[in-house]
GROMACS .gro file of C-alpha atoms in nm:
model
  409
    1MET     CA    1  -0.749  -4.180   0.481
    2ALA     CA    2  -0.476  -3.934   0.522
    3ARG     CA    3  -0.409  -3.707   0.806
    4ALA     CA    4  -0.336  -3.302   0.667
    5PHE     CA    5  -0.131  -2.975   0.877
    6ILE     CA    6  -0.097  -2.690   0.777
    7PHE     CA    7   0.116  -2.470   0.941
    8VAL     CA    8   0.121  -2.051   0.886
    9LEU     CA    9   0.423  -1.887   0.945
   10ASP     CA   10   0.254  -1.508   0.925
   11SER     CA   11   0.372  -1.276   0.735
   12PHE     CA   12   0.677  -1.490   0.702
   13GLY     CA   13   0.693  -1.395   0.338
   14ILE     CA   14   1.005  -1.490   0.038
   15GLY     CA   15   1.016  -1.172  -0.235
   16SER     CA   16   0.779  -0.942  -0.311
   17ALA     CA   17   0.485  -1.035  -0.605
   18PRO     CA   18   0.409  -0.906  -0.908
   19ASP     CA   19   0.127  -0.686  -0.816
   20ALA     CA   20   0.343  -0.539  -0.526
   21ALA     CA   21   0.395  -0.201  -0.647
   22ALA     CA   22   0.041  -0.162  -0.659
   23PHE     CA   23   0.055  -0.174  -0.213
   24GLY     CA   24   0.348   0.025  -0.228
   25ASP     CA   25   0.573  -0.264  -0.120
   26GLU     CA   26   0.782  -0.320  -0.488
   27GLY     CA   27   1.090  -0.457  -0.309
   28SER     CA   28   0.973  -0.609  -0.004
   29ASP     CA   29   1.104  -0.945   0.080
   30THR     CA   30   1.111  -1.092   0.434
   31PHE     CA   31   1.320  -1.362   0.411
   32GLY     CA   32   1.553  -1.235   0.208
   33HIS     CA   33   1.600  -0.915   0.426
   34ILE     CA   34   1.563  -1.093   0.765
   35ALA     CA   35   1.867  -1.352   0.574
   36ALA     CA   36   2.091  -1.038   0.460
   37ALA     CA   37   2.067  -0.831   0.795
   38CYS     CA   38   2.178  -1.108   1.031
   39ALA     CA   39   2.472  -1.208   0.774
   40ALA     CA   40   2.566  -0.813   0.799
   41GLY     CA   41   2.548  -0.789   1.161
   42GLY     CA   42   2.224  -0.618   1.188
   43GLY     CA   43   2.027  -0.911   1.346
   44ASP     CA   44   2.220  -0.959   1.654
   45ARG     CA   45   2.084  -0.851   1.982
   46ALA     CA   46   2.289  -0.902   2.352
   47GLY     CA   47   2.126  -1.204   2.511
   48LEU     CA   48   1.873  -1.281   2.184
   49ARG     CA   49   2.058  -1.367   1.906
   50SER     CA   50   2.368  -1.341   1.693
   51GLY     CA   51   2.520  -1.451   1.319
   52PRO     CA   52   2.371  -1.536   0.985
   53LEU     CA   53   2.049  -1.678   0.982
   54ASP     CA   54   2.076  -2.044   1.089
   55LEU     CA   55   1.744  -2.233   1.038
   56PRO     CA   56   1.838  -2.612   0.952
   57ASN     CA   57   1.549  -2.718   0.899
   58LEU     CA   58   1.307  -2.455   0.737
   59MET     CA   59   1.643  -2.526   0.461
   60SER     CA   60   1.683  -2.880   0.389
   61LEU     CA   61   1.278  -2.891   0.311
   62GLY     CA   62   1.355  -2.622   0.045
   63LEU     CA   63   1.333  -2.330   0.188
   64GLY     CA   64   1.596  -2.133   0.018
   65GLU     CA   65   1.488  -2.246  -0.334
   66ALA     CA   66   1.106  -2.154  -0.305
   67ALA     CA   67   1.313  -1.853  -0.189
   68ALA     CA   68   1.452  -1.829  -0.521
   69ILE     CA   69   1.204  -1.906  -0.728
   70ALA     CA   70   0.971  -1.628  -0.582
   71SER     CA   71   1.259  -1.406  -0.726
   72GLY     CA   72   1.267  -1.584  -1.033
   73ARG     CA   73   1.574  -1.707  -1.012
   74LYS     CA   74   1.569  -2.062  -1.062
   75ALA     CA   75   1.600  -2.319  -0.839
   76GLY     CA   76   1.889  -2.515  -0.678
   77HIS     CA   77   1.951  -2.884  -0.737
   78GLY     CA   78   2.028  -2.964  -0.354
   79LYS     CA   79   1.933  -3.283  -0.194
   80ARG     CA   80   1.614  -3.247   0.004
   81THR     CA   81   1.439  -3.375   0.256
   82GLY     CA   82   1.051  -3.237   0.153
   83PHE     CA   83   0.890  -3.044  -0.108
   84PHE     CA   84   0.931  -2.649  -0.202
   85GLY     CA   85   0.790  -2.441  -0.423
   86ALA     CA   86   0.644  -2.027  -0.354
   87ALA     CA   87   0.250  -1.933  -0.430
   88GLU     CA   88   0.171  -1.564  -0.511
   89GLU     CA   89  -0.195  -1.420  -0.404
   90ILE     CA   90  -0.477  -1.367  -0.673
   91SER     CA   91  -0.695  -1.211  -0.349
   92THR     CA   92  -0.756  -0.815  -0.351
   93GLY     CA   93  -0.551  -0.740  -0.050
   94LYS     CA   94  -0.278  -0.846   0.178
   95ASP     CA   95  -0.394  -0.902   0.495
   96THR     CA   96  -0.482  -1.195   0.738
   97PRO     CA   97  -0.788  -1.329   0.610
   98SER     CA   98  -0.783  -1.319   0.273
   99GLY     CA   99  -0.445  -1.509   0.301
  100HIS     CA  100  -0.537  -1.776   0.519
  101TRP     CA  101  -0.968  -1.778   0.306
  102GLU     CA  102  -0.652  -1.852  -0.050
  103ILE     CA  103  -0.485  -2.083   0.141
  104ALA     CA  104  -0.874  -2.238   0.196
  105ALA     CA  105  -0.880  -2.266  -0.138
  106VAL     CA  106  -1.127  -1.974  -0.124
  107PRO     CA  107  -1.003  -1.667  -0.302
  108VAL     CA  108  -1.152  -1.354  -0.182
  109PRO     CA  109  -1.272  -1.178  -0.513
  110PHE     CA  110  -1.403  -0.854  -0.399
  111GLN     CA  111  -1.243  -0.497  -0.244
  112TRP     CA  112  -1.249  -0.440   0.136
  113GLY     CA  113  -1.334  -0.133   0.253
  114TYR     CA  114  -1.062   0.123   0.439
  115PHE     CA  115  -1.064   0.395   0.660
  116PRO     CA  116  -0.874   0.672   0.463
  117GLU     CA  117  -0.562   0.799   0.632
  118LYS     CA  118  -0.611   1.071   0.788
  119ILE     CA  119  -0.781   1.178   1.113
  120PRO     CA  120  -1.010   1.159   1.229
  121ALA     CA  121  -0.995   0.886   1.009
  122LEU     CA  122  -1.386   0.656   1.099
  123PRO     CA  123  -1.715   0.801   0.918
  124ALA     CA  124  -1.861   1.012   1.220
  125ALA     CA  125  -2.145   0.852   1.189
  126LEU     CA  126  -1.988   0.576   1.280
  127SER     CA  127  -1.863   0.702   1.598
  128GLU     CA  128  -2.129   0.889   1.659
  129ALA     CA  129  -2.356   0.543   1.679
  130VAL     CA  130  -2.029   0.311   1.804
  131THR     CA  131  -2.040   0.554   2.089
  132ARG     CA  132  -2.428   0.591   2.102
  133GLU     CA  133  -2.552   0.197   2.152
  134ALA     CA  134  -2.239   0.075   2.380
  135LYS     CA  135  -2.327   0.384   2.583
  136LEU     CA  136  -1.978   0.461   2.555
  137PRO     CA  137  -1.846   0.850   2.760
  138GLY     CA  138  -1.645   0.931   2.405
  139ILE     CA  139  -1.385   0.724   2.212
  140LEU     CA  140  -0.983   0.798   2.169
  141GLY     CA  141  -0.744   0.748   1.907
  142ASP     CA  142  -0.990   0.757   1.521
  143CYS     CA  143  -0.674   0.726   1.320
  144HIS     CA  144  -0.414   0.499   1.148
  145ALA     CA  145  -0.165   0.356   1.415
  146SER     CA  146   0.023   0.090   1.591
  147GLY     CA  147  -0.162  -0.110   1.809
  148THR     CA  148   0.138  -0.038   2.084
  149GLU     CA  149   0.256   0.280   2.037
  150ILE     CA  150  -0.093   0.407   2.060
  151ILE     CA  151  -0.205   0.210   2.384
  152ALA     CA  152   0.140   0.398   2.549
  153ARG     CA  153   0.033   0.759   2.412
  154LEU     CA  154  -0.340   0.714   2.481
  155GLY     CA  155  -0.411   0.448   2.777
  156GLU     CA  156  -0.326   0.663   3.053
  157GLU     CA  157  -0.639   0.897   2.872
  158HIS     CA  158  -0.814   0.536   2.857
  159LEU     CA  159  -0.790   0.487   3.231
  160ARG     CA  160  -0.887   0.862   3.374
  161THR     CA  161  -1.188   0.847   3.073
  162GLY     CA  162  -1.307   0.538   2.993
  163LYS     CA  163  -1.317   0.605   2.708
  164PRO     CA  164  -1.169   0.288   2.424
  165ILE     CA  165  -0.899   0.340   2.209
  166LEU     CA  166  -1.005   0.274   1.866
  167TYR     CA  167  -0.752   0.284   1.545
  168THR     CA  168  -0.709   0.149   1.190
  169SER     CA  169  -0.480   0.031   0.988
  170ALA     CA  170  -0.365  -0.022   0.605
  171ASP     CA  171  -0.548  -0.354   0.664
  172SER     CA  172  -0.945  -0.345   0.648
  173VAL     CA  173  -1.006  -0.349   1.066
  174LEU     CA  174  -1.090  -0.186   1.279
  175GLN     CA  175  -0.899  -0.254   1.595
  176ILE     CA  176  -1.047  -0.122   1.950
  177ALA     CA  177  -0.815  -0.173   2.258
  178ALA     CA  178  -0.964  -0.131   2.647
  179HIS     CA  179  -0.800  -0.183   2.983
  180GLU     CA  180  -0.899  -0.531   3.053
  181THR     CA  181  -1.007  -0.468   3.427
  182HIS     CA  182  -1.046  -0.107   3.401
  183PHE     CA  183  -1.261  -0.161   3.093
  184GLY     CA  184  -1.381  -0.507   3.085
  185LEU     CA  185  -1.296  -0.787   2.905
  186GLU     CA  186  -1.636  -0.859   2.800
  187ARG     CA  187  -1.726  -0.537   2.812
  188LEU     CA  188  -1.464  -0.497   2.550
  189TYR     CA  189  -1.579  -0.829   2.339
  190ALA     CA  190  -1.928  -0.647   2.393
  191LEU     CA  191  -1.839  -0.337   2.262
  192CYS     CA  192  -1.633  -0.509   1.979
  193LYS     CA  193  -1.996  -0.713   1.859
  194THR     CA  194  -2.098  -0.404   1.858
  195ALA     CA  195  -1.873  -0.276   1.591
  196ARG     CA  196  -1.887  -0.525   1.363
  197ARG     CA  197  -2.262  -0.516   1.308
  198LEU     CA  198  -2.216  -0.171   1.239
  199VAL     CA  199  -1.887  -0.176   0.995
  200ASP     CA  200  -2.073  -0.483   0.829
  201PRO     CA  201  -2.191  -0.155   0.589
  202LEU     CA  202  -1.835  -0.026   0.493
  203ASN     CA  203  -1.755  -0.435   0.441
  204ILE     CA  204  -1.446  -0.397   0.668
  205GLY     CA  205  -1.299  -0.729   0.745
  206ARG     CA  206  -1.178  -0.719   1.102
  207VAL     CA  207  -1.298  -0.586   1.408
  208ILE     CA  208  -1.025  -0.648   1.651
  209ALA     CA  209  -1.028  -0.644   2.097
  210ARG     CA  210  -0.677  -0.506   2.169
  211PRO     CA  211  -0.702  -0.601   2.589
  212PHE     CA  212  -0.395  -0.448   2.745
  213VAL     CA  213  -0.334  -0.441   3.085
  214GLY     CA  214  -0.047  -0.225   3.370
  215GLU     CA  215  -0.136   0.079   3.475
  216THR     CA  216   0.152   0.326   3.311
  217ALA     CA  217   0.201   0.434   2.949
  218GLU     CA  218   0.598   0.265   3.056
  219ALA     CA  219   0.378  -0.089   3.214
  220PHE     CA  220   0.117  -0.139   2.935
  221GLU     CA  221   0.097  -0.484   2.780
  222ARG     CA  222  -0.086  -0.611   2.533
  223THR     CA  223  -0.230  -0.997   2.615
  224ALA     CA  224  -0.338  -1.238   2.502
  225ASN     CA  225  -0.691  -1.221   2.525
  226ARG     CA  226  -0.715  -1.059   2.168
  227ARG     CA  227  -0.993  -1.122   2.020
  228ASP     CA  228  -1.094  -1.087   1.575
  229PHE     CA  229  -1.471  -1.031   1.538
  230ALA     CA  230  -1.451  -1.122   1.105
  231VAL     CA  231  -1.709  -1.154   0.883
  232PRO     CA  232  -1.727  -1.523   0.699
  233PRO     CA  233  -1.576  -1.624   0.372
  234PRO     CA  234  -1.745  -1.607   0.094
  235GLU     CA  235  -1.824  -1.987  -0.017
  236PRO     CA  236  -1.700  -2.274   0.187
  237THR     CA  237  -1.396  -2.309   0.208
  238LEU     CA  238  -1.193  -2.629   0.232
  239LEU     CA  239  -1.257  -2.680   0.664
  240ASP     CA  240  -1.689  -2.657   0.517
  241ARG     CA  241  -1.554  -2.925   0.350
  242LEU     CA  242  -1.405  -3.144   0.568
  243VAL     CA  243  -1.628  -3.060   0.836
  244GLN     CA  244  -1.911  -3.187   0.584
  245ARG     CA  245  -1.763  -3.459   0.511
  246GLY     CA  246  -1.746  -3.595   0.891
  247SER     CA  247  -1.378  -3.490   0.953
  248LYS     CA  248  -1.187  -3.233   1.232
  249VAL     CA  249  -1.118  -2.982   1.135
  250ILE     CA  250  -0.817  -2.841   1.508
  251GLY     CA  251  -0.830  -2.449   1.473
  252ILE     CA  252  -0.488  -2.353   1.651
  253GLY     CA  253  -0.448  -2.002   1.802
  254LYS     CA  254  -0.660  -1.736   1.556
  255ILE     CA  255  -0.720  -1.985   1.283
  256GLY     CA  256  -1.143  -1.947   1.417
  257ASP     CA  257  -1.127  -1.603   1.445
  258ILE     CA  258  -1.035  -1.549   1.129
  259PHE     CA  259  -1.282  -1.788   0.965
  260ALA     CA  260  -1.532  -1.649   1.180
  261HIS     CA  261  -1.593  -2.008   1.348
  262GLN     CA  262  -1.703  -2.183   1.015
  263GLY     CA  263  -1.586  -2.512   0.896
  264VAL     CA  264  -1.364  -2.571   1.243
  265SER     CA  265  -1.521  -2.810   1.497
  266GLU     CA  266  -1.232  -2.747   1.765
  267VAL     CA  267  -1.029  -2.391   1.858
  268ARG     CA  268  -0.735  -2.478   2.081
  269LYS     CA  269  -0.576  -2.103   2.166
  270ALA     CA  270  -0.229  -2.061   2.337
  271SER     CA  271  -0.016  -1.742   2.400
  272GLY     CA  272   0.331  -1.666   2.170
  273ASN     CA  273   0.511  -1.976   1.920
  274MET     CA  274   0.671  -2.184   2.175
  275ALA     CA  275   0.282  -2.245   2.317
  276LEU     CA  276   0.085  -2.258   2.005
  277PHE     CA  277   0.395  -2.523   1.863
  278ASP     CA  278   0.328  -2.703   2.188
  279ALA     CA  279  -0.045  -2.763   2.083
  280SER     CA  280   0.002  -2.830   1.760
  281LEU     CA  281   0.174  -3.067   1.884
  282GLY     CA  282  -0.099  -3.237   2.066
  283ALA     CA  283  -0.342  -3.200   1.823
  284MET     CA  284  -0.138  -3.373   1.612
  285ASP     CA  285  -0.141  -3.586   1.871
  286ASP     CA  286  -0.545  -3.662   1.897
  287ALA     CA  287  -0.593  -3.611   1.497
  288GLY     CA  288  -0.758  -3.901   1.338
  289ASP     CA  289  -0.782  -4.003   1.012
  290GLY     CA  290  -0.904  -3.766   0.739
  291ASP     CA  291  -0.880  -3.468   1.023
  292LEU     CA  292  -0.678  -3.109   0.923
  293VAL     CA  293  -0.513  -2.948   1.145
  294PHE     CA  294  -0.478  -2.557   1.141
  295ALA     CA  295  -0.220  -2.412   1.305
  296ASN     CA  296  -0.124  -1.993   1.275
  297PHE     CA  297   0.155  -1.846   1.473
  298VAL     CA  298   0.076  -1.524   1.538
  299ASP     CA  299   0.444  -1.352   1.697
  300PHE     CA  300   0.607  -1.329   1.331
  301ASP     CA  301   0.322  -1.086   1.267
  302THR     CA  302   0.259  -0.922   1.547
  303LEU     CA  303   0.563  -0.918   1.732
  304PHE     CA  304   0.821  -0.881   1.515
  305GLY     CA  305   0.710  -0.814   1.166
  306HIS     CA  306   0.461  -0.481   1.265
  307ARG     CA  307   0.742  -0.305   1.501
  308ARG     CA  308   0.988  -0.406   1.271
  309ASP     CA  309   1.225  -0.581   1.442
  310ILE     CA  310   1.472  -0.762   1.273
  311PRO     CA  311   1.698  -0.950   1.576
  312GLY     CA  312   1.293  -1.066   1.675
  313TYR     CA  313   1.198  -1.230   1.402
  314ALA     CA  314   1.510  -1.374   1.303
  315ALA     CA  315   1.524  -1.540   1.677
  316ALA     CA  316   1.186  -1.587   1.627
  317LEU     CA  317   1.301  -1.787   1.297
  318GLU     CA  318   1.547  -2.000   1.514
  319ALA     CA  319   1.261  -2.114   1.766
  320PHE     CA  320   1.015  -2.209   1.494
  321ASP     CA  321   1.337  -2.446   1.301
  322GLY     CA  322   1.469  -2.550   1.644
  323ARG     CA  323   1.082  -2.720   1.692
  324LEU     CA  324   1.000  -2.832   1.369
  325PRO     CA  325   1.151  -3.234   1.429
  326GLU     CA  326   0.917  -3.264   1.754
  327ALA     CA  327   0.641  -3.191   1.447
  328PHE     CA  328   0.872  -3.459   1.201
  329ALA     CA  329   0.880  -3.684   1.453
  330LYS     CA  330   0.523  -3.758   1.443
  331LEU     CA  331   0.405  -3.784   1.139
  332ARG     CA  332   0.311  -4.162   1.021
  333LYS     CA  333   0.273  -4.284   0.684
  334GLY     CA  334  -0.034  -4.120   0.508
  335ASP     CA  335   0.026  -3.769   0.624
  336LEU     CA  336   0.087  -3.422   0.524
  337LEU     CA  337   0.226  -3.142   0.719
  338LEU     CA  338   0.252  -2.786   0.505
  339LEU     CA  339   0.484  -2.456   0.584
  340THR     CA  340   0.355  -2.123   0.459
  341ALA     CA  341   0.249  -1.806   0.520
  342ASP     CA  342  -0.045  -1.538   0.473
  343HIS     CA  343   0.197  -1.276   0.379
  344GLY     CA  344   0.437  -1.081   0.436
  345CYS     CA  345   0.547  -0.855   0.690
  346ASP     CA  346   0.899  -0.751   0.590
  347PRO     CA  347   1.087  -0.601   0.893
  348SER     CA  348   1.288  -0.439   0.696
  349TRP     CA  349   1.021  -0.223   0.565
  350HIS     CA  350   0.875   0.092   0.608
  351GLY     CA  351   0.577   0.182   0.776
  352THR     CA  352   0.451  -0.077   0.978
  353ASP     CA  353   0.205  -0.263   0.734
  354HIS     CA  354   0.148  -0.614   0.594
  355THR     CA  355   0.371  -0.682   0.300
  356ARG     CA  356   0.194  -0.824  -0.049
  357GLU     CA  357   0.511  -1.070  -0.119
  358ARG     CA  358   0.488  -1.411  -0.265
  359VAL     CA  359   0.504  -1.700   0.027
  360PRO     CA  360   0.641  -2.059   0.079
  361ILE     CA  361   0.577  -2.401   0.016
  362LEU     CA  362   0.739  -2.602   0.191
  363GLY     CA  363   0.563  -2.964   0.302
  364THR     CA  364   0.743  -3.329   0.386
  365GLY     CA  365   0.525  -3.717   0.503
  366PRO     CA  366   0.610  -4.060   0.516
  367GLY     CA  367   0.626  -4.134   0.160
  368LEU     CA  368   0.563  -3.786   0.014
  369LYS     CA  369   0.888  -3.691  -0.255
  370ALA     CA  370   1.105  -3.433  -0.248
  371GLU     CA  371   0.996  -3.250  -0.558
  372ASP     CA  372   1.008  -2.889  -0.630
  373VAL     CA  373   0.640  -2.772  -0.715
  374GLY     CA  374   0.730  -2.443  -0.836
  375LEU     CA  375   0.563  -2.098  -0.884
  376ARG     CA  376   0.185  -2.133  -0.811
  377ARG     CA  377  -0.053  -1.898  -0.903
  378SER     CA  378  -0.288  -1.887  -0.627
  379TYR     CA  379  -0.192  -2.021  -0.281
  380ALA     CA  380  -0.598  -2.194  -0.308
  381ASP     CA  381  -0.305  -2.493  -0.488
  382ILE     CA  382  -0.223  -2.522  -0.063
  383GLY     CA  383  -0.608  -2.604   0.020
  384GLU     CA  384  -0.671  -2.848  -0.304
  385THR     CA  385  -0.348  -2.993  -0.294
  386VAL     CA  386  -0.465  -3.076   0.072
  387ALA     CA  387  -0.794  -3.183  -0.016
  388GLU     CA  388  -0.676  -3.401  -0.255
  389HIS     CA  389  -0.450  -3.581  -0.033
  390LEU     CA  390  -0.722  -3.635   0.192
  391GLY     CA  391  -0.976  -3.745  -0.055
  392LEU     CA  392  -1.186  -3.437  -0.104
  393ALA     CA  393  -1.328  -3.381  -0.474
  394HIS     CA  394  -1.207  -3.103  -0.656
  395GLY     CA  395  -1.339  -2.713  -0.548
  396ARG     CA  396  -1.393  -2.452  -0.759
  397HIS     CA  397  -1.078  -2.293  -0.691
  398GLY     CA  398  -0.681  -2.306  -0.752
  399THR     CA  399  -0.505  -2.610  -0.873
  400SER     CA  400  -0.356  -2.943  -0.669
  401PHE     CA  401  -0.018  -3.029  -0.688
  402TYR     CA  402  -0.020  -3.357  -0.526
  403SER     CA  403   0.040  -3.551  -0.829
  404ALA     CA  404   0.404  -3.420  -0.803
  405ILE     CA  405   0.442  -3.535  -0.455
  406ALA     CA  406   0.243  -3.809  -0.395
  407GLY     CA  407   0.500  -4.054  -0.460
  408ASN     CA  408   0.403  -4.408  -0.257
  409ALA     CA  409   0.195  -4.202   0.049
   0.00000   0.00000   0.00000
């Protein structure tokens, strides 16, 4: 049997989706705008990076061609080392769970619940229930906000009063920030579990624990102990199908949280893209025939996309690209490595939210063909391709392109 590895570059979109205007994102292009900024000197930062965006391994796989496909341009015909294409999302949101579930061949057919962009953002009944059931002195925030900004603004008051910071965004999410030691990490997790139950009737996709440390606004820093409390996917995903068969699914980073720990045999956490890459390499060593390693590289999104940091995003891409030969070297006959994204988060865009974009499909493996797989009309095509590669029967959603790349694998 074969093995498969899916690496998700969280938020690495490659051009606005056909319905981007409905999200206020028409013209967004995470990759394109980063590359353009770097070419014009806007990606330079002393001590970090300078010059044009340099991604030799991703470009060799076909990133440039994938971006052309995503933008409606004809892809070039240069020799590539991997297969390439682009995919657009049919799920109703541009959030992390929707993107990952659809990659795993289960699009989201329903509308998530959202909190209005006003103050207070949360329904009074919800705020009162959270305060009462968790025995809190009250809450802070209760608005749409960037996580780093609101912690800097309200963190000292949180330390004085013991009130946690609750906030949201354009995503279907309730985030709760609290100090790891003064408030307590386990207490924060317990609070999030309470909030998870209370927001279920509102169809909110995730409750996210956002622990931080530090004693002053200047020193506050979020830690790696984030935890997502998500609703489970609406039907069995690629991950569930593999586990049911008896295969192992190793989730790297926040994959376990995203799938509500359904269909994930083992979770391996790490802090930062490079540590996540190390964990992914270790999982590649440990994966057996028929297994899947599913990794999320979150820094692109949380540290650079949401913070609208073009040089930081560019440097993170270059660092990731530089590690890819290590993953290539671990591929053996019958393996498939596929790189993609779950949505966009254009660091040149207005606001701090995700952007509705098409995403890249890049992949390779011994014996696989270097083919143009074109524009896929659902991320679910990715999941069904991996399913076919791993010998699973076809699922309900998506169309596999495995026959186009199979070659002598």
